[in-house]
mmCIF file of C-alpha atoms and ligand atoms in Angstrom:
data_model
loop_
_atom_site.group_PDB
_atom_site.id
_atom_site.type_symbol
_atom_site.label_atom_id
_atom_site.label_comp_id
_atom_site.label_asym_id
_atom_site.label_seq_id
_atom_site.Cartn_x
_atom_site.Cartn_y
_atom_site.Cartn_z
ATOM 1 C CA MET A 1 31.422 -16.983 21.819
ATOM 2 C CA GLY A 2 30.851 -20.059 19.716
ATOM 3 C CA LYS A 3 27.626 -21.753 18.725
ATOM 4 C CA LEU A 4 24.666 -21.730 21.108
ATOM 5 C CA LYS A 5 24.310 -25.497 20.935
ATOM 6 C CA ASN A 6 27.716 -25.966 22.572
ATOM 7 C CA ASP A 7 26.168 -24.788 25.860
ATOM 8 C CA VAL A 8 23.219 -27.189 25.785
ATOM 9 C CA ALA A 9 23.552 -30.224 28.093
ATOM 10 C CA LYS A 10 20.524 -31.960 26.609
ATOM 11 C CA VAL A 11 17.593 -31.234 24.364
ATOM 12 C CA LEU A 12 14.274 -31.489 26.218
ATOM 13 C CA PHE A 13 11.822 -30.686 23.435
ATOM 14 C CA THR A 14 12.641 -30.532 19.743
ATOM 15 C CA ARG A 15 11.245 -28.030 17.256
ATOM 16 C CA GLU A 16 8.859 -30.672 15.951
ATOM 17 C CA GLU A 17 7.605 -31.644 19.417
ATOM 18 C CA ILE A 18 7.094 -27.988 20.291
ATOM 19 C CA ALA A 19 5.086 -27.380 17.113
ATOM 20 C CA GLU A 20 2.779 -30.310 17.910
ATOM 21 C CA LYS A 21 2.295 -29.146 21.488
ATOM 22 C CA VAL A 22 1.469 -25.603 20.380
ATOM 23 C CA LYS A 23 -1.195 -26.988 18.026
ATOM 24 C CA SER A 24 -2.742 -28.990 20.822
ATOM 25 C CA LEU A 25 -2.838 -25.958 23.129
ATOM 26 C CA ALA A 26 -4.412 -23.889 20.346
ATOM 27 C CA ASN A 27 -7.100 -26.566 19.954
ATOM 28 C CA GLN A 28 -7.937 -26.387 23.636
ATOM 29 C CA LEU A 29 -8.181 -22.590 23.417
ATOM 30 C CA LYS A 30 -10.412 -22.870 20.366
ATOM 31 C CA SER A 31 -13.115 -24.750 22.234
ATOM 32 C CA ALA A 32 -13.046 -22.256 25.110
ATOM 33 C CA TYR A 33 -12.605 -18.950 23.268
ATOM 34 C CA GLU A 34 -14.016 -19.117 19.762
ATOM 35 C CA GLY A 35 -16.436 -16.205 19.349
ATOM 36 C CA LYS A 36 -15.186 -14.374 22.451
ATOM 37 C CA ASN A 37 -12.475 -12.249 20.820
ATOM 38 C CA PRO A 38 -10.024 -12.842 23.687
ATOM 39 C CA LEU A 39 -6.979 -10.705 24.373
ATOM 40 C CA ILE A 40 -3.780 -12.714 24.086
ATOM 41 C CA LEU A 41 -1.459 -11.104 26.618
ATOM 42 C CA CYS A 42 2.159 -11.943 25.829
ATOM 43 C CA ILE A 43 4.445 -11.582 28.829
ATOM 44 C CA LEU A 44 7.767 -10.242 27.613
ATOM 45 C CA LYS A 45 10.333 -11.209 26.855
ATOM 46 C CA GLY A 46 10.263 -14.958 27.352
ATOM 47 C CA SER A 47 6.924 -15.742 25.741
ATOM 48 C CA LEU A 48 7.506 -13.807 22.537
ATOM 49 C CA ILE A 49 8.190 -16.890 20.451
ATOM 50 C CA PHE A 50 5.544 -19.092 22.071
ATOM 51 C CA THR A 51 2.949 -16.366 21.542
ATOM 52 C CA ALA A 52 3.946 -15.872 17.913
ATOM 53 C CA ASP A 53 3.522 -19.595 17.263
ATOM 54 C CA LEU A 54 0.336 -19.948 19.294
ATOM 55 C CA VAL A 55 -1.612 -17.112 17.671
ATOM 56 C CA ARG A 56 -0.854 -18.470 14.225
ATOM 57 C CA GLU A 57 -2.611 -21.690 15.216
ATOM 58 C CA LEU A 58 -5.742 -19.841 16.354
ATOM 59 C CA ASP A 59 -8.263 -19.579 13.544
ATOM 60 C CA PHE A 60 -10.688 -17.232 15.308
ATOM 61 C CA PRO A 61 -10.482 -13.477 16.002
ATOM 62 C CA CYS A 62 -8.349 -12.361 18.934
ATOM 63 C CA THR A 63 -6.212 -9.344 19.748
ATOM 64 C CA ILE A 64 -2.647 -9.313 21.015
ATOM 65 C CA ASP A 65 -0.894 -7.098 23.528
ATOM 66 C CA PHE A 66 2.256 -7.154 25.647
ATOM 67 C CA MET A 67 3.379 -6.580 29.207
ATOM 68 C CA GLN A 68 6.743 -6.858 30.870
ATOM 69 C CA VAL A 69 6.395 -7.474 34.588
ATOM 70 C CA SER A 70 8.336 -8.646 37.606
ATOM 71 C CA SER A 71 7.814 -8.683 41.343
ATOM 72 C CA TYR A 72 9.701 -6.741 43.952
ATOM 73 C CA GLY A 73 9.942 -7.012 47.705
ATOM 74 C CA GLN A 74 9.833 -10.804 47.682
ATOM 75 C CA GLY A 75 10.776 -11.736 51.221
ATOM 76 C CA ALA A 76 10.583 -15.165 52.755
ATOM 77 C CA LYS A 77 6.994 -14.504 53.774
ATOM 78 C CA SER A 78 5.655 -11.938 51.368
ATOM 79 C CA SER A 79 5.228 -12.739 47.723
ATOM 80 C CA GLY A 80 5.950 -9.159 46.763
ATOM 81 C CA GLN A 81 4.224 -6.592 44.624
ATOM 82 C CA LEU A 82 3.779 -6.319 40.913
ATOM 83 C CA LYS A 83 6.302 -4.184 39.085
ATOM 84 C CA VAL A 84 5.154 -3.205 35.608
ATOM 85 C CA LYS A 85 8.117 -2.470 33.382
ATOM 86 C CA LYS A 86 6.101 -2.151 30.178
ATOM 87 C CA ASP A 87 2.316 -1.933 30.157
ATOM 88 C CA MET A 88 -0.210 -2.877 27.477
ATOM 89 C CA ASP A 89 -2.416 -0.198 25.971
ATOM 90 C CA THR A 90 -5.550 -2.316 25.555
ATOM 91 C CA ASP A 91 -8.566 -1.478 27.720
ATOM 92 C CA ILE A 92 -9.381 -4.905 29.155
ATOM 93 C CA ASN A 93 -12.632 -3.913 30.845
ATOM 94 C CA GLY A 94 -15.097 -6.684 30.003
ATOM 95 C CA ARG A 95 -12.541 -8.690 28.019
ATOM 96 C CA ASP A 96 -11.546 -12.317 28.302
ATOM 97 C CA VAL A 97 -7.782 -12.288 28.803
ATOM 98 C CA ILE A 98 -5.397 -15.168 28.205
ATOM 99 C CA ILE A 99 -2.001 -14.605 29.796
ATOM 100 C CA VAL A 100 0.667 -16.360 27.753
ATOM 101 C CA GLU A 101 3.848 -17.203 29.643
ATOM 102 C CA ASP A 102 6.926 -19.212 28.762
ATOM 103 C CA ILE A 103 7.305 -20.841 32.165
ATOM 104 C CA LEU A 104 5.489 -20.980 35.497
ATOM 105 C CA ASP A 105 8.179 -21.256 38.110
ATOM 106 C CA THR A 106 7.713 -19.865 41.654
ATOM 107 C CA GLY A 107 4.421 -18.367 40.454
ATOM 108 C CA VAL A 108 5.063 -15.113 42.287
ATOM 109 C CA THR A 109 4.940 -12.852 39.236
ATOM 110 C CA LEU A 110 1.719 -14.235 37.826
ATOM 111 C CA SER A 111 0.011 -14.404 41.197
ATOM 112 C CA ASN A 112 0.514 -10.647 41.389
ATOM 113 C CA LEU A 113 -0.477 -9.994 37.790
ATOM 114 C CA VAL A 114 -3.839 -11.808 37.810
ATOM 115 C CA PRO A 115 -5.425 -9.577 40.510
ATOM 116 C CA GLU A 116 -4.196 -6.481 38.677
ATOM 117 C CA LEU A 117 -5.982 -7.594 35.496
ATOM 118 C CA GLU A 118 -9.118 -8.307 37.504
ATOM 119 C CA ARG A 119 -8.875 -4.861 39.066
ATOM 120 C CA ARG A 120 -8.814 -3.408 35.536
ATOM 121 C CA GLY A 121 -12.147 -5.093 34.854
ATOM 122 C CA ALA A 122 -11.197 -8.219 32.903
ATOM 123 C CA LYS A 123 -14.222 -10.479 32.490
ATOM 124 C CA SER A 124 -12.007 -13.540 32.847
ATOM 125 C CA VAL A 125 -8.308 -14.220 33.194
ATOM 126 C CA ALA A 126 -6.778 -17.529 32.141
ATOM 127 C CA LEU A 127 -3.203 -18.655 32.247
ATOM 128 C CA CYS A 128 -1.548 -20.506 29.383
ATOM 129 C CA VAL A 129 2.056 -21.559 30.050
ATOM 130 C CA PHE A 130 4.335 -23.564 27.834
ATOM 131 C CA LEU A 131 6.346 -25.041 30.706
ATOM 132 C CA ASN A 132 5.361 -25.758 34.296
ATOM 133 C CA LYS A 133 8.063 -26.235 36.951
ATOM 134 C CA GLU A 134 5.903 -27.363 39.856
ATOM 135 C CA ALA A 135 8.862 -28.142 42.138
ATOM 136 C CA ARG A 136 9.686 -24.452 42.535
ATOM 137 C CA ARG A 137 6.188 -23.165 43.294
ATOM 138 C CA ARG A 138 6.008 -20.710 46.218
ATOM 139 C CA VAL A 139 2.435 -19.523 45.898
ATOM 140 C CA ASP A 140 -0.816 -21.287 45.192
ATOM 141 C CA ILE A 141 -1.351 -20.785 41.477
ATOM 142 C CA LYS A 142 -2.321 -23.203 38.725
ATOM 143 C CA ALA A 143 -2.200 -22.701 34.984
ATOM 144 C CA ASP A 144 -5.342 -23.410 32.974
ATOM 145 C CA TYR A 145 -3.376 -24.595 29.938
ATOM 146 C CA VAL A 146 0.035 -26.258 30.244
ATOM 147 C CA GLY A 147 2.356 -27.442 27.473
ATOM 148 C CA TYR A 148 4.778 -29.580 29.465
ATOM 149 C CA ASP A 149 5.514 -30.259 33.123
ATOM 150 C CA ILE A 150 9.261 -30.216 33.655
ATOM 151 C CA GLU A 151 11.735 -31.122 36.384
ATOM 152 C CA ASN A 152 13.605 -28.520 38.377
ATOM 153 C CA GLU A 153 16.275 -27.812 35.766
ATOM 154 C CA PHE A 154 17.289 -24.508 34.225
ATOM 155 C CA VAL A 155 15.970 -24.459 30.692
ATOM 156 C CA ILE A 156 16.799 -22.242 27.748
ATOM 157 C CA GLY A 157 15.637 -21.677 24.204
ATOM 158 C CA TYR A 158 12.265 -21.033 22.557
ATOM 159 C CA GLY A 159 12.228 -17.595 24.192
ATOM 160 C CA LEU A 160 13.796 -18.639 27.502
ATOM 161 C CA ASP A 161 17.086 -17.023 28.360
ATOM 162 C CA TYR A 162 20.072 -17.221 30.577
ATOM 163 C CA ASP A 163 21.448 -13.690 31.002
ATOM 164 C CA GLU A 164 19.425 -12.609 27.922
ATOM 165 C CA LYS A 165 21.146 -15.230 25.759
ATOM 166 C CA TYR A 166 19.732 -18.382 24.072
ATOM 167 C CA ARG A 167 16.220 -17.015 23.427
ATOM 168 C CA ASN A 168 16.674 -17.657 19.709
ATOM 169 C CA LEU A 169 17.493 -21.347 20.109
ATOM 170 C CA PRO A 170 14.655 -23.082 18.194
ATOM 171 C CA TYR A 171 14.268 -25.921 20.711
ATOM 172 C CA ILE A 172 14.177 -26.158 24.518
ATOM 173 C CA GLY A 173 17.251 -27.486 26.262
ATOM 174 C CA VAL A 174 18.925 -27.749 29.632
ATOM 175 C CA LEU A 175 21.831 -25.350 30.110
ATOM 176 C CA LYS A 176 25.237 -26.864 30.914
ATOM 177 C CA ARG A 177 26.161 -26.249 34.552
ATOM 178 C CA GLU A 178 29.579 -24.949 33.599
ATOM 179 C CA VAL A 179 27.929 -22.021 31.803
ATOM 180 C CA TYR A 180 26.317 -20.560 34.932
ATOM 181 C CA GLU A 181 28.933 -21.756 37.401
ATOM 182 C CA LYS A 182 31.883 -20.122 35.672
HETATM 183 P P1 XMP B 1 7.984 -16.879 38.546
HETATM 184 O O1 XMP B 1 7.414 -15.663 39.172
HETATM 185 O O2 XMP B 1 6.969 -17.948 38.242
HETATM 186 O O3 XMP B 1 8.587 -16.306 37.221
HETATM 187 O O4 XMP B 1 9.169 -17.420 39.315
HETATM 188 C C1 XMP B 1 8.765 -17.053 36.110
HETATM 189 C C2 XMP B 1 9.856 -16.382 35.318
HETATM 190 O O5 XMP B 1 11.116 -16.859 35.807
HETATM 191 C C3 XMP B 1 12.001 -17.100 34.748
HETATM 192 N N1 XMP B 1 12.435 -18.517 34.796
HETATM 193 C C4 XMP B 1 13.225 -19.112 33.909
HETATM 194 N N2 XMP B 1 13.824 -18.625 32.817
HETATM 195 N N3 XMP B 1 14.772 -20.747 32.402
HETATM 196 C C5 XMP B 1 14.582 -19.452 32.071
HETATM 197 O O6 XMP B 1 15.112 -19.040 31.062
HETATM 198 C C6 XMP B 1 14.219 -21.308 33.492
HETATM 199 O O7 XMP B 1 14.409 -22.504 33.758
HETATM 200 C C7 XMP B 1 13.402 -20.444 34.291
HETATM 201 N N4 XMP B 1 12.700 -20.631 35.418
HETATM 202 C C8 XMP B 1 12.131 -19.430 35.692
HETATM 203 C C9 XMP B 1 11.227 -16.755 33.489
HETATM 204 O O8 XMP B 1 11.635 -15.472 33.074
HETATM 205 C C10 XMP B 1 9.787 -16.729 33.859
HETATM 206 O O9 XMP B 1 9.025 -15.810 33.126
HETATM 207 MG MG1 MG B 2 13.943 -14.635 31.996
#
């Protein structure tokens, strides 16, 4: 177990680039949500760092809560059902909710989460993702706010993990093949 950077094939987005992108996303949210006291819903664990950065760029009142979710029963046809591993404790009835995710990949998880939030009475549900991997999409879902569109490569860092490792890398990189093929 050496340094994390030894497993990075290439750096996709540096710390500085990420910081600029987060500011620009926060600006977009400001025009849409100022005065609405939105709930920032951080989807654990991957979006912990993105959320922490994003909320510090928002200069209007908001509240923060957390959910850890996945989908089960994902067959070739069905897109599965929502599995809530950790739930938030906020009552979202009548609230404007912004789901904050690290990456939109197949879209299965979020496509199951959005209807659940609507069922709980959310006034609106928006999706803010740092990375968008369109090539892997399996369901029809689009994020309202996107940091970067990326190619179909396995990325790590800035909250994203491989086998729970690399989340603390301060930039986003592509993982070396030899790491997951060994
Ligand atoms: P969906 O349902 O959109 O779920 O497939 C997205 C979740 O899949 C994980 N994911 C990744 N994690 N590097 C990662 O570290 C990746 O390149 C990657 N692609 C997908 C991630 O947990 C995300 O929340
Ligand atoms: Mg993950």
